């Protein structure tokens, strides 16, 4: 994202909500019993299996409305979920889509992409390799370059989740807990949460800590990506918008180990028969590890952001 890009605002999120109405599904909120103060935001049952559908619908619709969608369609690099959402939104709008993924992308995501009619190309071992290839493709073909997280339309779309969460939880919500990869979901959620006086807790794996490292350094920095959740949270660097949002809102940044992520994912299956990606379980691990400890009576919502995963390792 260009550093001159305007700060993400709640007005951007309101506009996104109006733009995508009827295209996405309102989030379902579920209390965790016996705790009366912890709720799960079941965003993994969103179209395409993740929150990414919100940003993709906003991005595609905005460009069609503005007359800026080229004949070559849209191109994106993705660890999987953003590509699925981009291809889904493009298909719904009758637009061509090309998706670059790293060769390490889960097979289930690759297969689902093809069912949406996307041209799928596997390049390199990391998201950064796919991103470089997508940029070259855009330059060569004139396709509109989208981004998995570093775009104001994408982040604003993600932020539409928060007012829906508020509508589904009785009384006042104090805190929202969200996992962070490149920061699109975080930036949108934290901006909307700030508008409503809600605290945001940003959760990352110990060895995929792009936002945490940026906050520590005071600027966006490159990090290594080595986590069981890296297929979704493995961005080498967080977006400048996400860093600015974290600094402005005073969001809490916490880290959790892979072992806790695996255990939280298994617990969701054992206790609720919920199957999610390790990226989604990362948010819940903040509570199970005590990385974030709510105060007595604090009402907390945990965003379960995606479920494009192979459930074969759940027992």
PDB file of C-alpha atoms in Angstrom:
ATOM      1  CA  UNK A   1       0.000   0.000   0.000  1.00  0.00           C
ATOM      2  CA  UNK A   2       1.238   3.466  -0.837  1.00  0.00           C
ATOM      3  CA  UNK A   3       2.153   5.429   2.293  1.00  0.00           C
ATOM      4  CA  UNK A   4       0.010   8.295   0.938  1.00  0.00           C
ATOM      5  CA  UNK A   5      -3.117   6.127   1.194  1.00  0.00           C
ATOM      6  CA  UNK A   6      -5.655   7.843   3.489  1.00  0.00           C
ATOM      7  CA  UNK A   7      -6.238   6.379   6.932  1.00  0.00           C
ATOM      8  CA  UNK A   8      -8.970   3.764   7.070  1.00  0.00           C
ATOM      9  CA  UNK A   9     -12.086   5.316   8.604  1.00  0.00           C
ATOM     10  CA  UNK A  10     -15.387   4.070   9.904  1.00  0.00           C
ATOM     11  CA  UNK A  11     -17.007   5.900   7.008  1.00  0.00           C
ATOM     12  CA  UNK A  12     -15.152   3.549   4.655  1.00  0.00           C
ATOM     13  CA  UNK A  13     -16.640   0.616   6.558  1.00  0.00           C
ATOM     14  CA  UNK A  14     -20.168   2.057   6.426  1.00  0.00           C
ATOM     15  CA  UNK A  15     -19.797   2.507   2.668  1.00  0.00           C
ATOM     16  CA  UNK A  16     -18.569  -1.063   2.326  1.00  0.00           C
ATOM     17  CA  UNK A  17     -21.538  -2.368   4.297  1.00  0.00           C
ATOM     18  CA  UNK A  18     -23.932  -0.599   1.941  1.00  0.00           C
ATOM     19  CA  UNK A  19     -22.029  -1.829  -1.106  1.00  0.00           C
ATOM     20  CA  UNK A  20     -22.025  -5.517  -0.199  1.00  0.00           C
ATOM     21  CA  UNK A  21     -25.502  -5.804   1.303  1.00  0.00           C
ATOM     22  CA  UNK A  22     -27.135  -8.969  -0.015  1.00  0.00           C
ATOM     23  CA  UNK A  23     -23.818 -10.417  -1.183  1.00  0.00           C
ATOM     24  CA  UNK A  24     -22.488 -11.675   2.156  1.00  0.00           C
ATOM     25  CA  UNK A  25     -24.057 -13.488   5.081  1.00  0.00           C
ATOM     26  CA  UNK A  26     -24.531 -11.767   8.459  1.00  0.00           C
ATOM     27  CA  UNK A  27     -22.242 -13.322  11.059  1.00  0.00           C
ATOM     28  CA  UNK A  28     -23.697 -15.756  13.597  1.00  0.00           C
ATOM     29  CA  UNK A  29     -22.712 -15.212  17.237  1.00  0.00           C
ATOM     30  CA  UNK A  30     -22.525 -18.162  19.647  1.00  0.00           C
ATOM     31  CA  UNK A  31     -21.960 -17.979  23.418  1.00  0.00           C
ATOM     32  CA  UNK A  32     -19.533 -20.478  24.930  1.00  0.00           C
ATOM     33  CA  UNK A  33     -21.252 -22.239  27.806  1.00  0.00           C
ATOM     34  CA  UNK A  34     -20.833 -22.280  30.752  1.00  0.00           C
ATOM     35  CA  UNK A  35     -19.068 -18.918  30.387  1.00  0.00           C
ATOM     36  CA  UNK A  36     -21.619 -16.123  29.946  1.00  0.00           C
ATOM     37  CA  UNK A  37     -18.978 -13.664  28.818  1.00  0.00           C
ATOM     38  CA  UNK A  38     -17.246 -15.292  25.820  1.00  0.00           C
ATOM     39  CA  UNK A  39     -18.844 -15.390  22.393  1.00  0.00           C
ATOM     40  CA  UNK A  40     -17.635 -16.917  19.140  1.00  0.00           C
ATOM     41  CA  UNK A  41     -18.154 -15.039  15.883  1.00  0.00           C
ATOM     42  CA  UNK A  42     -18.773 -17.865  13.415  1.00  0.00           C
ATOM     43  CA  UNK A  43     -17.387 -16.099  10.364  1.00  0.00           C
ATOM     44  CA  UNK A  44     -16.002 -19.382   9.050  1.00  0.00           C
ATOM     45  CA  UNK A  45     -19.478 -20.141   7.680  1.00  0.00           C
ATOM     46  CA  UNK A  46     -19.280 -17.032   5.477  1.00  0.00           C
ATOM     47  CA  UNK A  47     -19.339 -17.514   1.682  1.00  0.00           C
ATOM     48  CA  UNK A  48     -16.072 -19.142   0.521  1.00  0.00           C
ATOM     49  CA  UNK A  49     -15.392 -20.293   4.083  1.00  0.00           C
ATOM     50  CA  UNK A  50     -13.784 -17.135   5.460  1.00  0.00           C
ATOM     51  CA  UNK A  51     -14.180 -13.439   6.214  1.00  0.00           C
ATOM     52  CA  UNK A  52     -12.324 -12.656   2.979  1.00  0.00           C
ATOM     53  CA  UNK A  53     -15.604 -12.685   1.048  1.00  0.00           C
ATOM     54  CA  UNK A  54     -16.468  -9.310   2.582  1.00  0.00           C
ATOM     55  CA  UNK A  55     -13.401  -7.499   1.265  1.00  0.00           C
ATOM     56  CA  UNK A  56     -13.521  -9.224  -2.102  1.00  0.00           C
ATOM     57  CA  UNK A  57     -17.161  -8.264  -2.636  1.00  0.00           C
ATOM     58  CA  UNK A  58     -16.406  -4.672  -1.676  1.00  0.00           C
ATOM     59  CA  UNK A  59     -13.326  -4.474  -3.912  1.00  0.00           C
ATOM     60  CA  UNK A  60     -15.020  -6.005  -6.970  1.00  0.00           C
ATOM     61  CA  UNK A  61     -18.269  -4.067  -6.637  1.00  0.00           C
ATOM     62  CA  UNK A  62     -16.479  -0.752  -6.059  1.00  0.00           C
ATOM     63  CA  UNK A  63     -14.368  -1.134  -9.197  1.00  0.00           C
ATOM     64  CA  UNK A  64     -17.342  -2.189 -11.315  1.00  0.00           C
ATOM     65  CA  UNK A  65     -19.334   0.806 -10.062  1.00  0.00           C
ATOM     66  CA  UNK A  66     -16.394   3.107 -10.838  1.00  0.00           C
ATOM     67  CA  UNK A  67     -15.867   1.622 -14.311  1.00  0.00           C
ATOM     68  CA  UNK A  68     -12.292   0.616 -13.447  1.00  0.00           C
ATOM     69  CA  UNK A  69     -12.586  -3.156 -13.896  1.00  0.00           C
ATOM     70  CA  UNK A  70     -10.495  -4.084 -16.996  1.00  0.00           C
ATOM     71  CA  UNK A  71     -11.341  -6.723 -19.593  1.00  0.00           C
ATOM     72  CA  UNK A  72      -8.472  -8.834 -18.289  1.00  0.00           C
ATOM     73  CA  UNK A  73     -10.291  -9.083 -14.979  1.00  0.00           C
ATOM     74  CA  UNK A  74      -8.677  -9.264 -11.576  1.00  0.00           C
ATOM     75  CA  UNK A  75      -5.494 -10.958 -10.371  1.00  0.00           C
ATOM     76  CA  UNK A  76      -4.458 -11.720  -6.800  1.00  0.00           C
ATOM     77  CA  UNK A  77      -1.788 -13.580  -4.849  1.00  0.00           C
ATOM     78  CA  UNK A  78      -3.022 -15.549  -1.888  1.00  0.00           C
ATOM     79  CA  UNK A  79      -2.278 -18.228   0.658  1.00  0.00           C
ATOM     80  CA  UNK A  80      -5.694 -19.534  -0.362  1.00  0.00           C
ATOM     81  CA  UNK A  81      -8.586 -17.728   1.355  1.00  0.00           C
ATOM     82  CA  UNK A  82      -8.195 -14.347  -0.352  1.00  0.00           C
ATOM     83  CA  UNK A  83      -7.935 -16.089  -3.697  1.00  0.00           C
ATOM     84  CA  UNK A  84     -11.102 -18.051  -3.020  1.00  0.00           C
ATOM     85  CA  UNK A  85     -12.961 -14.880  -2.107  1.00  0.00           C
ATOM     86  CA  UNK A  86     -11.607 -12.975  -5.100  1.00  0.00           C
ATOM     87  CA  UNK A  87     -12.598 -15.757  -7.495  1.00  0.00           C
ATOM     88  CA  UNK A  88     -16.039 -16.051  -5.891  1.00  0.00           C
ATOM     89  CA  UNK A  89     -16.714 -12.323  -6.130  1.00  0.00           C
ATOM     90  CA  UNK A  90     -15.395 -12.188  -9.688  1.00  0.00           C
ATOM     91  CA  UNK A  91     -17.571 -15.112 -10.784  1.00  0.00           C
ATOM     92  CA  UNK A  92     -20.637 -13.447  -9.259  1.00  0.00           C
ATOM     93  CA  UNK A  93     -19.867 -10.284 -11.222  1.00  0.00           C
ATOM     94  CA  UNK A  94     -19.025 -12.071 -14.473  1.00  0.00           C
ATOM     95  CA  UNK A  95     -15.367 -11.048 -14.239  1.00  0.00           C
ATOM     96  CA  UNK A  96     -12.307 -13.153 -15.080  1.00  0.00           C
ATOM     97  CA  UNK A  97      -9.990 -14.025 -12.154  1.00  0.00           C
ATOM     98  CA  UNK A  98      -6.396 -15.240 -11.977  1.00  0.00           C
ATOM     99  CA  UNK A  99      -4.976 -16.446  -8.672  1.00  0.00           C
ATOM    100  CA  UNK A 100      -1.319 -17.035  -7.807  1.00  0.00           C
ATOM    101  CA  UNK A 101      -0.624 -19.301  -4.831  1.00  0.00           C
ATOM    102  CA  UNK A 102       2.574 -20.663  -3.299  1.00  0.00           C
ATOM    103  CA  UNK A 103       3.205 -24.330  -4.053  1.00  0.00           C
ATOM    104  CA  UNK A 104       2.684 -25.016  -0.339  1.00  0.00           C
ATOM    105  CA  UNK A 105      -0.981 -23.937  -0.427  1.00  0.00           C
ATOM    106  CA  UNK A 106      -3.354 -26.599   0.965  1.00  0.00           C
ATOM    107  CA  UNK A 107      -4.764 -28.782  -1.784  1.00  0.00           C
ATOM    108  CA  UNK A 108      -8.320 -28.215  -0.571  1.00  0.00           C
ATOM    109  CA  UNK A 109      -7.953 -24.483  -1.303  1.00  0.00           C
ATOM    110  CA  UNK A 110      -6.477 -25.087  -4.763  1.00  0.00           C
ATOM    111  CA  UNK A 111      -9.281 -27.461  -5.704  1.00  0.00           C
ATOM    112  CA  UNK A 112     -11.972 -25.093  -4.452  1.00  0.00           C
ATOM    113  CA  UNK A 113     -10.441 -22.201  -6.395  1.00  0.00           C
ATOM    114  CA  UNK A 114     -10.829 -24.098  -9.613  1.00  0.00           C
ATOM    115  CA  UNK A 115     -14.516 -24.719  -8.869  1.00  0.00           C
ATOM    116  CA  UNK A 116     -14.980 -20.923  -8.852  1.00  0.00           C
ATOM    117  CA  UNK A 117     -13.606 -20.738 -12.393  1.00  0.00           C
ATOM    118  CA  UNK A 118     -10.302 -19.089 -11.505  1.00  0.00           C
ATOM    119  CA  UNK A 119      -7.094 -19.561 -13.463  1.00  0.00           C
ATOM    120  CA  UNK A 120      -4.812 -20.976 -10.747  1.00  0.00           C
ATOM    121  CA  UNK A 121      -1.022 -20.719 -10.920  1.00  0.00           C
ATOM    122  CA  UNK A 122       1.327 -22.143  -8.260  1.00  0.00           C
ATOM    123  CA  UNK A 123       4.580 -20.223  -7.811  1.00  0.00           C
ATOM    124  CA  UNK A 124       7.388 -20.475  -5.225  1.00  0.00           C
ATOM    125  CA  UNK A 125       7.265 -21.574  -1.601  1.00  0.00           C
ATOM    126  CA  UNK A 126       5.908 -18.474   0.145  1.00  0.00           C
ATOM    127  CA  UNK A 127       3.161 -15.910  -0.268  1.00  0.00           C
ATOM    128  CA  UNK A 128       5.796 -13.306  -1.218  1.00  0.00           C
ATOM    129  CA  UNK A 129       6.756 -15.366  -4.280  1.00  0.00           C
ATOM    130  CA  UNK A 130       3.144 -15.525  -5.438  1.00  0.00           C
ATOM    131  CA  UNK A 131       2.760 -11.794  -4.824  1.00  0.00           C
ATOM    132  CA  UNK A 132       5.731 -10.951  -7.061  1.00  0.00           C
ATOM    133  CA  UNK A 133       4.306 -13.149  -9.807  1.00  0.00           C
ATOM    134  CA  UNK A 134       0.861 -11.528  -9.544  1.00  0.00           C
ATOM    135  CA  UNK A 135       2.400  -8.072  -9.931  1.00  0.00           C
ATOM    136  CA  UNK A 136       4.253  -9.118 -13.077  1.00  0.00           C
ATOM    137  CA  UNK A 137       1.043 -10.626 -14.459  1.00  0.00           C
ATOM    138  CA  UNK A 138      -0.869  -7.382 -13.840  1.00  0.00           C
ATOM    139  CA  UNK A 139       1.809  -5.348 -15.629  1.00  0.00           C
ATOM    140  CA  UNK A 140       1.875  -7.708 -18.605  1.00  0.00           C
ATOM    141  CA  UNK A 141      -1.876  -8.225 -19.071  1.00  0.00           C
ATOM    142  CA  UNK A 142      -3.533  -5.089 -17.690  1.00  0.00           C
ATOM    143  CA  UNK A 143      -5.465  -7.121 -15.108  1.00  0.00           C
ATOM    144  CA  UNK A 144      -6.569  -5.268 -11.988  1.00  0.00           C
ATOM    145  CA  UNK A 145      -4.241  -6.169  -9.138  1.00  0.00           C
ATOM    146  CA  UNK A 146      -6.024  -6.983  -5.909  1.00  0.00           C
ATOM    147  CA  UNK A 147      -4.273  -7.781  -2.653  1.00  0.00           C
ATOM    148  CA  UNK A 148      -4.933 -10.322   0.065  1.00  0.00           C
ATOM    149  CA  UNK A 149      -4.951  -7.652   2.781  1.00  0.00           C
ATOM    150  CA  UNK A 150      -3.101  -4.432   1.847  1.00  0.00           C
ATOM    151  CA  UNK A 151      -5.911  -2.480   0.207  1.00  0.00           C
ATOM    152  CA  UNK A 152      -8.388  -0.043   1.806  1.00  0.00           C
ATOM    153  CA  UNK A 153     -11.379  -1.630   0.076  1.00  0.00           C
ATOM    154  CA  UNK A 154     -10.370  -5.066   1.341  1.00  0.00           C
ATOM    155  CA  UNK A 155      -9.831  -3.840   4.911  1.00  0.00           C
ATOM    156  CA  UNK A 156     -13.058  -1.834   4.921  1.00  0.00           C
ATOM    157  CA  UNK A 157     -14.992  -4.886   3.789  1.00  0.00           C
ATOM    158  CA  UNK A 158     -13.517  -6.914   6.643  1.00  0.00           C
ATOM    159  CA  UNK A 159     -14.592  -4.229   9.103  1.00  0.00           C
ATOM    160  CA  UNK A 160     -18.267  -4.776   8.252  1.00  0.00           C
ATOM    161  CA  UNK A 161     -18.074  -7.802  10.533  1.00  0.00           C
ATOM    162  CA  UNK A 162     -18.077  -5.680  13.717  1.00  0.00           C
ATOM    163  CA  UNK A 163     -21.507  -4.006  13.560  1.00  0.00           C
ATOM    164  CA  UNK A 164     -22.996  -7.414  12.783  1.00  0.00           C
ATOM    165  CA  UNK A 165     -21.253  -8.858  15.848  1.00  0.00           C
ATOM    166  CA  UNK A 166     -22.700  -6.101  18.005  1.00  0.00           C
ATOM    167  CA  UNK A 167     -26.172  -6.842  16.698  1.00  0.00           C
ATOM    168  CA  UNK A 168     -25.775 -10.492  17.691  1.00  0.00           C
ATOM    169  CA  UNK A 169     -24.529 -10.023  21.268  1.00  0.00           C
ATOM    170  CA  UNK A 170     -26.901  -8.763  23.983  1.00  0.00           C
ATOM    171  CA  UNK A 171     -25.648  -5.846  26.032  1.00  0.00           C
ATOM    172  CA  UNK A 172     -22.262  -4.208  25.647  1.00  0.00           C
ATOM    173  CA  UNK A 173     -19.337  -5.983  24.002  1.00  0.00           C
ATOM    174  CA  UNK A 174     -16.040  -4.995  25.621  1.00  0.00           C
ATOM    175  CA  UNK A 175     -13.367  -6.771  23.598  1.00  0.00           C
ATOM    176  CA  UNK A 176     -12.887  -8.445  20.235  1.00  0.00           C
ATOM    177  CA  UNK A 177     -10.063 -10.939  19.698  1.00  0.00           C
ATOM    178  CA  UNK A 178      -8.770 -11.413  16.167  1.00  0.00           C
ATOM    179  CA  UNK A 179      -5.905 -13.337  14.590  1.00  0.00           C
ATOM    180  CA  UNK A 180      -3.498 -11.354  12.409  1.00  0.00           C
ATOM    181  CA  UNK A 181      -1.601 -12.240   9.256  1.00  0.00           C
ATOM    182  CA  UNK A 182      -1.044  -9.303   6.944  1.00  0.00           C
ATOM    183  CA  UNK A 183      -3.488  -7.138   8.849  1.00  0.00           C
ATOM    184  CA  UNK A 184      -6.498  -6.571   6.593  1.00  0.00           C
ATOM    185  CA  UNK A 185      -8.993  -8.154   8.979  1.00  0.00           C
ATOM    186  CA  UNK A 186      -7.301  -6.539  11.954  1.00  0.00           C
ATOM    187  CA  UNK A 187      -7.305  -3.047  10.413  1.00  0.00           C
ATOM    188  CA  UNK A 188     -10.982  -3.238   9.534  1.00  0.00           C
ATOM    189  CA  UNK A 189     -12.040  -4.796  12.828  1.00  0.00           C
ATOM    190  CA  UNK A 190      -9.963  -2.460  15.005  1.00  0.00           C
ATOM    191  CA  UNK A 191     -11.223   0.625  13.157  1.00  0.00           C
ATOM    192  CA  UNK A 192     -14.852  -0.430  13.582  1.00  0.00           C
ATOM    193  CA  UNK A 193     -14.274  -1.530  17.171  1.00  0.00           C
ATOM    194  CA  UNK A 194     -12.744   1.847  18.038  1.00  0.00           C
ATOM    195  CA  UNK A 195     -15.870   3.576  16.718  1.00  0.00           C
ATOM    196  CA  UNK A 196     -17.951   1.593  19.220  1.00  0.00           C
ATOM    197  CA  UNK A 197     -15.584   1.883  22.182  1.00  0.00           C
ATOM    198  CA  UNK A 198     -14.449  -1.759  21.967  1.00  0.00           C
ATOM    199  CA  UNK A 199     -10.937  -2.996  22.750  1.00  0.00           C
ATOM    200  CA  UNK A 200      -9.130  -5.064  20.076  1.00  0.00           C
ATOM    201  CA  UNK A 201      -6.694  -7.871  20.859  1.00  0.00           C
ATOM    202  CA  UNK A 202      -4.436  -8.868  17.943  1.00  0.00           C
ATOM    203  CA  UNK A 203      -3.157 -12.453  18.141  1.00  0.00           C
ATOM    204  CA  UNK A 204      -0.279 -13.943  16.157  1.00  0.00           C
ATOM    205  CA  UNK A 205       1.747 -17.161  16.264  1.00  0.00           C
ATOM    206  CA  UNK A 206       5.097 -16.725  18.007  1.00  0.00           C
ATOM    207  CA  UNK A 207       6.945 -17.243  14.734  1.00  0.00           C
ATOM    208  CA  UNK A 208       4.605 -15.305  12.420  1.00  0.00           C
ATOM    209  CA  UNK A 209       4.605 -11.969  14.253  1.00  0.00           C
ATOM    210  CA  UNK A 210       4.505  -9.289  11.555  1.00  0.00           C
ATOM    211  CA  UNK A 211       2.303  -6.863  13.519  1.00  0.00           C
ATOM    212  CA  UNK A 212       3.971  -7.528  16.863  1.00  0.00           C
ATOM    213  CA  UNK A 213       7.413  -6.935  15.349  1.00  0.00           C
ATOM    214  CA  UNK A 214       6.254  -3.757  13.606  1.00  0.00           C
ATOM    215  CA  UNK A 215       4.871  -2.366  16.854  1.00  0.00           C
ATOM    216  CA  UNK A 216       8.132  -3.223  18.587  1.00  0.00           C
ATOM    217  CA  UNK A 217      10.196  -1.528  15.854  1.00  0.00           C
ATOM    218  CA  UNK A 218       7.843   1.403  15.318  1.00  0.00           C
ATOM    219  CA  UNK A 219       7.737   0.645  11.588  1.00  0.00           C
ATOM    220  CA  UNK A 220       6.825  -2.138   9.189  1.00  0.00           C
ATOM    221  CA  UNK A 221       9.572  -4.787   9.151  1.00  0.00           C
ATOM    222  CA  UNK A 222      10.123  -8.155   7.502  1.00  0.00           C
ATOM    223  CA  UNK A 223       9.777 -11.250   9.686  1.00  0.00           C
ATOM    224  CA  UNK A 224      10.354 -14.957   9.249  1.00  0.00           C
ATOM    225  CA  UNK A 225       7.224 -17.089   8.883  1.00  0.00           C
ATOM    226  CA  UNK A 226       7.355 -20.487  10.550  1.00  0.00           C
ATOM    227  CA  UNK A 227       4.084 -21.651  12.066  1.00  0.00           C
ATOM    228  CA  UNK A 228       1.426 -24.280  11.637  1.00  0.00           C
ATOM    229  CA  UNK A 229      -0.878 -21.337  10.819  1.00  0.00           C
ATOM    230  CA  UNK A 230       1.469 -19.839   8.224  1.00  0.00           C
ATOM    231  CA  UNK A 231      -0.711 -20.910   5.284  1.00  0.00           C
ATOM    232  CA  UNK A 232      -3.091 -18.097   6.309  1.00  0.00           C
ATOM    233  CA  UNK A 233      -1.065 -15.956   8.729  1.00  0.00           C
ATOM    234  CA  UNK A 234       2.296 -16.184   6.991  1.00  0.00           C
ATOM    235  CA  UNK A 235       2.718 -12.632   5.699  1.00  0.00           C
ATOM    236  CA  UNK A 236       6.340 -11.474   5.900  1.00  0.00           C
ATOM    237  CA  UNK A 237       5.209  -7.947   6.749  1.00  0.00           C
ATOM    238  CA  UNK A 238       2.053  -6.340   8.024  1.00  0.00           C
ATOM    239  CA  UNK A 239       0.402  -3.545   6.077  1.00  0.00           C
ATOM    240  CA  UNK A 240       1.249   0.063   6.945  1.00  0.00           C
ATOM    241  CA  UNK A 241      -2.475   0.588   7.541  1.00  0.00           C
ATOM    242  CA  UNK A 242      -2.577  -2.219  10.091  1.00  0.00           C
ATOM    243  CA  UNK A 243       0.409  -0.808  11.966  1.00  0.00           C
ATOM    244  CA  UNK A 244      -1.066   2.709  11.973  1.00  0.00           C
ATOM    245  CA  UNK A 245      -4.407   1.321  13.146  1.00  0.00           C
ATOM    246  CA  UNK A 246      -2.775  -0.609  15.989  1.00  0.00           C
ATOM    247  CA  UNK A 247      -0.846   2.469  17.094  1.00  0.00           C
ATOM    248  CA  UNK A 248      -3.897   4.744  16.871  1.00  0.00           C
ATOM    249  CA  UNK A 249      -6.308   2.416  18.671  1.00  0.00           C
ATOM    250  CA  UNK A 250      -3.896   1.102  21.304  1.00  0.00           C
ATOM    251  CA  UNK A 251      -4.713  -2.480  20.348  1.00  0.00           C
ATOM    252  CA  UNK A 252      -3.180  -5.246  22.436  1.00  0.00           C
ATOM    253  CA  UNK A 253      -0.687  -7.429  20.580  1.00  0.00           C
ATOM    254  CA  UNK A 254      -0.112 -10.947  21.927  1.00  0.00           C
ATOM    255  CA  UNK A 255       1.709 -14.060  20.722  1.00  0.00           C
ATOM    256  CA  UNK A 256       0.765 -17.729  21.136  1.00  0.00           C
ATOM    257  CA  UNK A 257       2.753 -20.927  20.517  1.00  0.00           C
ATOM    258  CA  UNK A 258       1.860 -23.441  17.820  1.00  0.00           C
ATOM    259  CA  UNK A 259       1.074 -26.064  20.470  1.00  0.00           C
ATOM    260  CA  UNK A 260      -1.690 -23.868  21.879  1.00  0.00           C
ATOM    261  CA  UNK A 261      -3.057 -23.194  18.394  1.00  0.00           C
ATOM    262  CA  UNK A 262      -3.325 -26.923  17.690  1.00  0.00           C
ATOM    263  CA  UNK A 263      -4.947 -27.536  21.076  1.00  0.00           C
ATOM    264  CA  UNK A 264      -7.481 -24.731  20.603  1.00  0.00           C
ATOM    265  CA  UNK A 265      -8.429 -26.056  17.171  1.00  0.00           C
ATOM    266  CA  UNK A 266      -8.918 -29.518  18.631  1.00  0.00           C
ATOM    267  CA  UNK A 267     -10.936 -28.101  21.543  1.00  0.00           C
ATOM    268  CA  UNK A 268     -13.329 -26.385  19.152  1.00  0.00           C
ATOM    269  CA  UNK A 269     -13.937 -29.739  17.509  1.00  0.00           C
ATOM    270  CA  UNK A 270     -14.178 -31.693  20.760  1.00  0.00           C
ATOM    271  CA  UNK A 271     -16.518 -29.275  22.507  1.00  0.00           C
ATOM    272  CA  UNK A 272     -18.610 -27.773  19.711  1.00  0.00           C
ATOM    273  CA  UNK A 273     -17.939 -29.873  16.588  1.00  0.00           C
ATOM    274  CA  UNK A 274     -16.508 -26.738  14.967  1.00  0.00           C
ATOM    275  CA  UNK A 275     -13.849 -27.286  12.297  1.00  0.00           C
ATOM    276  CA  UNK A 276     -11.656 -24.251  11.616  1.00  0.00           C
ATOM    277  CA  UNK A 277      -8.244 -23.423  10.224  1.00  0.00           C
ATOM    278  CA  UNK A 278      -5.273 -23.058  12.525  1.00  0.00           C
ATOM    279  CA  UNK A 279      -5.464 -19.322  11.742  1.00  0.00           C
ATOM    280  CA  UNK A 280      -8.912 -19.123  13.322  1.00  0.00           C
ATOM    281  CA  UNK A 281      -7.844 -21.183  16.344  1.00  0.00           C
ATOM    282  CA  UNK A 282      -4.972 -18.721  16.856  1.00  0.00           C
ATOM    283  CA  UNK A 283      -7.442 -16.119  18.131  1.00  0.00           C
ATOM    284  CA  UNK A 284      -8.972 -18.516  20.643  1.00  0.00           C
ATOM    285  CA  UNK A 285      -5.510 -19.568  21.841  1.00  0.00           C
ATOM    286  CA  UNK A 286      -5.074 -16.080  23.300  1.00  0.00           C
ATOM    287  CA  UNK A 287      -7.662 -17.034  25.927  1.00  0.00           C
ATOM    288  CA  UNK A 288      -6.609 -20.637  26.502  1.00  0.00           C
ATOM    289  CA  UNK A 289      -2.989 -19.627  27.120  1.00  0.00           C
ATOM    290  CA  UNK A 290      -3.766 -16.555  29.179  1.00  0.00           C
ATOM    291  CA  UNK A 291      -1.913 -14.386  26.649  1.00  0.00           C
ATOM    292  CA  UNK A 292      -4.981 -12.222  27.067  1.00  0.00           C
ATOM    293  CA  UNK A 293      -6.817 -12.547  30.398  1.00  0.00           C
ATOM    294  CA  UNK A 294     -10.209 -10.779  30.461  1.00  0.00           C
ATOM    295  CA  UNK A 295     -11.226  -8.960  33.618  1.00  0.00           C
ATOM    296  CA  UNK A 296     -14.116 -10.312  35.647  1.00  0.00           C
ATOM    297  CA  UNK A 297     -17.348  -9.716  33.752  1.00  0.00           C
ATOM    298  CA  UNK A 298     -15.584  -8.528  30.585  1.00  0.00           C
ATOM    299  CA  UNK A 299     -17.603  -9.575  27.537  1.00  0.00           C
ATOM    300  CA  UNK A 300     -15.327 -10.927  24.802  1.00  0.00           C
ATOM    301  CA  UNK A 301     -15.947 -11.991  21.201  1.00  0.00           C
ATOM    302  CA  UNK A 302     -13.465 -14.260  19.419  1.00  0.00           C
ATOM    303  CA  UNK A 303     -13.529 -14.163  15.619  1.00  0.00           C
ATOM    304  CA  UNK A 304     -13.285 -17.608  14.025  1.00  0.00           C
ATOM    305  CA  UNK A 305     -12.197 -16.289  10.670  1.00  0.00           C
ATOM    306  CA  UNK A 306     -11.970 -19.287   8.349  1.00  0.00           C
ATOM    307  CA  UNK A 307     -12.536 -23.014   7.827  1.00  0.00           C
ATOM    308  CA  UNK A 308     -10.794 -23.910   4.572  1.00  0.00           C
ATOM    309  CA  UNK A 309      -8.896 -26.768   6.140  1.00  0.00           C
ATOM    310  CA  UNK A 310      -8.473 -30.525   5.952  1.00  0.00           C
ATOM    311  CA  UNK A 311     -10.231 -31.947   9.030  1.00  0.00           C
ATOM    312  CA  UNK A 312      -8.365 -35.246   8.729  1.00  0.00           C
ATOM    313  CA  UNK A 313      -6.007 -34.430  11.595  1.00  0.00           C
ATOM    314  CA  UNK A 314      -8.824 -33.856  14.096  1.00  0.00           C
ATOM    315  CA  UNK A 315      -9.522 -36.840  16.313  1.00  0.00           C
TER     316      UNK A 315
END
